[in-house]
PDB file of C-alpha atoms in Angstrom:
ATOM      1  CA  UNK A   1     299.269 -50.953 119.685  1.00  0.00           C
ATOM      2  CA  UNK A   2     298.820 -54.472 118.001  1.00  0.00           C
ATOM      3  CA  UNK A   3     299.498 -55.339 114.332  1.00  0.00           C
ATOM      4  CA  UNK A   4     295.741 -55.704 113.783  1.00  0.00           C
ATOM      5  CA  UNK A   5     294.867 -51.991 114.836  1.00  0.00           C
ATOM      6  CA  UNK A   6     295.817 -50.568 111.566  1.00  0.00           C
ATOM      7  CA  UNK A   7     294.346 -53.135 109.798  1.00  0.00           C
ATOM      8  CA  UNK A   8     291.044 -52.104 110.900  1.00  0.00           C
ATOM      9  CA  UNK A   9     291.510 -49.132 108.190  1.00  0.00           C
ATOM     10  CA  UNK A  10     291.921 -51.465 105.335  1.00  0.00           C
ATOM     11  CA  UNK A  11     288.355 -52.032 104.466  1.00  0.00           C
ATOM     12  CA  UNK A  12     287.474 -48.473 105.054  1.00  0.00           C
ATOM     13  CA  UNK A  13     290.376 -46.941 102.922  1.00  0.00           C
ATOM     14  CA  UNK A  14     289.483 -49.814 100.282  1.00  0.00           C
ATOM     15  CA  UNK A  15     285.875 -48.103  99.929  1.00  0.00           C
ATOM     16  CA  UNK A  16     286.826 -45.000 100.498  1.00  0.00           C
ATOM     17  CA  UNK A  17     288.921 -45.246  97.725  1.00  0.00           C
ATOM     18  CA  UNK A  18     286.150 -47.197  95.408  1.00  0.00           C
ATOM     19  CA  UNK A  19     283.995 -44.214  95.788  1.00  0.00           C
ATOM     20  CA  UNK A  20     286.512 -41.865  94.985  1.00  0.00           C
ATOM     21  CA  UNK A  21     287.058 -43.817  91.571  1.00  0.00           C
ATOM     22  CA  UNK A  22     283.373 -44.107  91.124  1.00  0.00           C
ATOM     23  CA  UNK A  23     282.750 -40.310  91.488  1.00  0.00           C
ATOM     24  CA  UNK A  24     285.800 -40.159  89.173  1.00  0.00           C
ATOM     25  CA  UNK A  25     283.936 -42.104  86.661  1.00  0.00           C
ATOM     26  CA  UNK A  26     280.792 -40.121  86.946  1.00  0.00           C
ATOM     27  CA  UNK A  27     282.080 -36.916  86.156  1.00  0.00           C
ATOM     28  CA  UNK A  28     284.097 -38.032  83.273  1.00  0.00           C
ATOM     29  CA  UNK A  29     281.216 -40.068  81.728  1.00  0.00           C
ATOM     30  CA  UNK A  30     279.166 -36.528  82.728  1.00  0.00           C
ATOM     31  CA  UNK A  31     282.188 -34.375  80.273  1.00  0.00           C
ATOM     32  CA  UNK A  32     281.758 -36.568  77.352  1.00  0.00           C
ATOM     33  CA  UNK A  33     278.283 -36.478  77.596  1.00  0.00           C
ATOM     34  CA  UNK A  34     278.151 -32.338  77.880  1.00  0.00           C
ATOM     35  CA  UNK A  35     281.333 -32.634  74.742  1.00  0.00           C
ATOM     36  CA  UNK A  36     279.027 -34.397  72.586  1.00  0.00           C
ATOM     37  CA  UNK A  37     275.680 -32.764  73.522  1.00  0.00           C
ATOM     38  CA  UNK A  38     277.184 -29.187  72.944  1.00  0.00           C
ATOM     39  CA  UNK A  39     278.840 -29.842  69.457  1.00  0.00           C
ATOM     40  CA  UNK A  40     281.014 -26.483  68.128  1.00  0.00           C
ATOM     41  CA  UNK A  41     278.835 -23.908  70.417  1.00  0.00           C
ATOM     42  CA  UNK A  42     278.461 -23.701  73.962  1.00  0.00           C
ATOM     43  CA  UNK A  43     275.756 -22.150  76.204  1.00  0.00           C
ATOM     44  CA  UNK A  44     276.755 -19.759  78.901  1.00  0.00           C
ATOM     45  CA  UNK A  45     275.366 -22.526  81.527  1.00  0.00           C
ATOM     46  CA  UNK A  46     278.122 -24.878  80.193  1.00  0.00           C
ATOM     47  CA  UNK A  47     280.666 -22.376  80.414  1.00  0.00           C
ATOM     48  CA  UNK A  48     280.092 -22.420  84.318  1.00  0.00           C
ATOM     49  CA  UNK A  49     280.139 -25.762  84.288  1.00  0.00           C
ATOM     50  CA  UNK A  50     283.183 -26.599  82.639  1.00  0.00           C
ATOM     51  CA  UNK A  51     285.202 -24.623  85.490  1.00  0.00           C
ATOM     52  CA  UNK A  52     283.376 -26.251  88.213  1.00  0.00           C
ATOM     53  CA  UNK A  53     284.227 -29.694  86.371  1.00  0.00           C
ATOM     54  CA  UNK A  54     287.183 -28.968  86.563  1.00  0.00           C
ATOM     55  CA  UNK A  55     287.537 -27.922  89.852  1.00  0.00           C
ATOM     56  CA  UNK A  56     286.162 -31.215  91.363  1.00  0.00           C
ATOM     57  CA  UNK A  57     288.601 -33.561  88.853  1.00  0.00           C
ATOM     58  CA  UNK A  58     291.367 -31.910  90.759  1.00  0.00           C
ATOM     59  CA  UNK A  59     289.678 -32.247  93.948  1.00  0.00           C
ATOM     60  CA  UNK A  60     288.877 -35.949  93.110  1.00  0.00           C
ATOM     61  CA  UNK A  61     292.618 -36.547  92.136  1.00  0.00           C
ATOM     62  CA  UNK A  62     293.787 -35.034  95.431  1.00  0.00           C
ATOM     63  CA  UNK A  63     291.161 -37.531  97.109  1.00  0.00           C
ATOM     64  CA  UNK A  64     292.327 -40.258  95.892  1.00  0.00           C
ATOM     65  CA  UNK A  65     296.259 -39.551  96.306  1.00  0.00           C
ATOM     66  CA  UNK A  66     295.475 -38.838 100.140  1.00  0.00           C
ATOM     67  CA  UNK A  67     293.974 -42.038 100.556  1.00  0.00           C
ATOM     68  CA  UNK A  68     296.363 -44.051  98.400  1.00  0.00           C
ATOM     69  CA  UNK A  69     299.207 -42.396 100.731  1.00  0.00           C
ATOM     70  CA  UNK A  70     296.903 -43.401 103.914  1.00  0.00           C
ATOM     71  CA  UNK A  71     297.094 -46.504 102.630  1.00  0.00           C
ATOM     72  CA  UNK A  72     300.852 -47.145 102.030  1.00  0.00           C
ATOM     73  CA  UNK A  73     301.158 -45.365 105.205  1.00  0.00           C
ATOM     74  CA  UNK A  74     298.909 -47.838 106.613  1.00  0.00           C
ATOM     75  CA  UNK A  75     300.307 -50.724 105.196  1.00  0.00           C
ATOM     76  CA  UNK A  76     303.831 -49.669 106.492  1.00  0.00           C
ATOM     77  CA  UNK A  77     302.247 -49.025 110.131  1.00  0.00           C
ATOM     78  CA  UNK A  78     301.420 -52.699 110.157  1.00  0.00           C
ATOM     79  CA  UNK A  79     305.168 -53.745 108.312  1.00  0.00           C
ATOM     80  CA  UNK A  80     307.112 -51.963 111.727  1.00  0.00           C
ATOM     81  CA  UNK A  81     304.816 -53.357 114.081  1.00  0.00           C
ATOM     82  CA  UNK A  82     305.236 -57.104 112.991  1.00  0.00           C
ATOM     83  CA  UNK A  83     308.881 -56.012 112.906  1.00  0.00           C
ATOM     84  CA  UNK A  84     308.152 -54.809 116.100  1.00  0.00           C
ATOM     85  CA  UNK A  85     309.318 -51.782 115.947  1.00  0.00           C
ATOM     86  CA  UNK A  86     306.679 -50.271 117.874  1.00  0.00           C
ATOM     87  CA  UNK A  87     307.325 -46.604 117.888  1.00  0.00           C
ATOM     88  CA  UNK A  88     307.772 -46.084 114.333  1.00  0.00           C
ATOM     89  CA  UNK A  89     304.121 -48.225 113.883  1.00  0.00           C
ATOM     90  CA  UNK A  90     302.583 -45.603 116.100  1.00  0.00           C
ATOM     91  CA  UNK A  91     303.845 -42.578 114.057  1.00  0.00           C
ATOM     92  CA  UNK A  92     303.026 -44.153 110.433  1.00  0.00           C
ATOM     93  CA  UNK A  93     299.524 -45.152 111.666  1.00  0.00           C
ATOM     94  CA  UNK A  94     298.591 -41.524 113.243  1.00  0.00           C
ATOM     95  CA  UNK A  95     300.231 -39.659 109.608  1.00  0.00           C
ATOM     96  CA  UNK A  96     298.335 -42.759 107.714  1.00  0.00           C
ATOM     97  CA  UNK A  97     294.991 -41.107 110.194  1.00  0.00           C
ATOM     98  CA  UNK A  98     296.124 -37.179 108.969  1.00  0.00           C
ATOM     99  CA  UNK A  99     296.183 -38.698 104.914  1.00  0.00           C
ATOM    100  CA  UNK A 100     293.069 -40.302 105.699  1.00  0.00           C
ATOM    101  CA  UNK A 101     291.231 -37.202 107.427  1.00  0.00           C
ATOM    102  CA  UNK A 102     292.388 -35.029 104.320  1.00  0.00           C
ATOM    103  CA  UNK A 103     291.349 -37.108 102.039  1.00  0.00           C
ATOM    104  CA  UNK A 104     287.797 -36.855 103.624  1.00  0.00           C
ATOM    105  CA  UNK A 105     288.164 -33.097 103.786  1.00  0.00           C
ATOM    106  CA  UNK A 106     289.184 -33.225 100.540  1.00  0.00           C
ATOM    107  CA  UNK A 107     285.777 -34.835 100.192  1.00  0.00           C
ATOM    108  CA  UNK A 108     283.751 -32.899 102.035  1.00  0.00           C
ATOM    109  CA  UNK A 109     284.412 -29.754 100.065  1.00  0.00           C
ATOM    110  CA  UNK A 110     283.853 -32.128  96.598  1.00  0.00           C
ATOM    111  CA  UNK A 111     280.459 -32.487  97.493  1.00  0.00           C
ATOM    112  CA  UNK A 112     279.917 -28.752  98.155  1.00  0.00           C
ATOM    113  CA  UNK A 113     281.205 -28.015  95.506  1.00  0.00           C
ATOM    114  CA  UNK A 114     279.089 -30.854  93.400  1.00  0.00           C
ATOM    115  CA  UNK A 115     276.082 -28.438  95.155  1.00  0.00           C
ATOM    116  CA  UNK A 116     276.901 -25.499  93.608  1.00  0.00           C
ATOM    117  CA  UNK A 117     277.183 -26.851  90.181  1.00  0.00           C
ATOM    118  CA  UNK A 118     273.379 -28.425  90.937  1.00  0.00           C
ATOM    119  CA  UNK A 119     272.740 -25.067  92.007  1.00  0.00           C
ATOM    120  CA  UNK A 120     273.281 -23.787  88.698  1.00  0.00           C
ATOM    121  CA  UNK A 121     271.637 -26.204  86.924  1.00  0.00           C
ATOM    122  CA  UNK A 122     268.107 -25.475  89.167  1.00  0.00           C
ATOM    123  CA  UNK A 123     268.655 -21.466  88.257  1.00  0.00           C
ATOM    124  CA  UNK A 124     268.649 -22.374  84.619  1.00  0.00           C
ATOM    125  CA  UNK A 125     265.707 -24.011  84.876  1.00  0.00           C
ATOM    126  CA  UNK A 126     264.010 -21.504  86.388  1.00  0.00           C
ATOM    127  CA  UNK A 127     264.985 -19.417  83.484  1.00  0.00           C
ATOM    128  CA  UNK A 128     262.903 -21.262  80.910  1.00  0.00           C
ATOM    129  CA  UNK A 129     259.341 -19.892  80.349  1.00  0.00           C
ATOM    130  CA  UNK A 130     256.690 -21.493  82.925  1.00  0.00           C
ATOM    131  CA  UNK A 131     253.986 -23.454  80.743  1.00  0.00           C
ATOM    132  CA  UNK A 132     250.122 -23.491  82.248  1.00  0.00           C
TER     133      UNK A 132
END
């Protein structure tokens, strides 16, 4: 393996990790918003919200450790391989691959999850009285 192999993950961990913050963002602009809409009450649809919220800041945080540790392991792939020390390259590039593939797990069951909680929103609105 060359020192440039593992450097083909850089840009891809870079956005990967972007996202991650921007989803991050979303969801925390998305809780103030639902703080300062709801005031001292809160609606039972909230209530299921909040958990679900919660759920997927976790899940985000997790996301974004994973690929920060795919990274450094990443970055230290390429360190022993210009040392040339090529067997301990290999091994920190395929456990910087295992971060990297739970990090996207990771991901994978953030968005499902992000579907159930627009799931709940579409049964609410079928709640409300139909208009003619």
């Amino acid at each position: 393996m060359t020192l440039t192999t593992p450097g083909l993950l850089f840009p891809a961990i870079s956005l990967l990790l972007l996202a991650y913050t921007n989803r991050f963002l979303v969801l925390a602009q998305l809780i103030r918003e639902l703080n300062a809409r709801e005031g001292d009450t809160i609606r039972s649809l909230v209530k299921a919200q909040i958990e679900n919220l919660r759920k997927r800041i976790r899940l985000i945080r997790q996301m974004q450790v994973w690929g920060v540790i795919a990274f450094l392991l990443c970055t230290s792939s390429m360190f022993a391989l210009f040392l040339e020390i090529s067997l301990l390259g290999v091994t920190l590039f395929g456990a910087s691959l295992c971060s990297l593939t739970l990090s996207l797990l990771l991901s994978l069951y953030e968005i499902h999850i992000s579907c159930d909680a627009i799931e709940l929103e579409l049964q609410n609105i079928e709640k409300k009285p139909q208009q003619d």
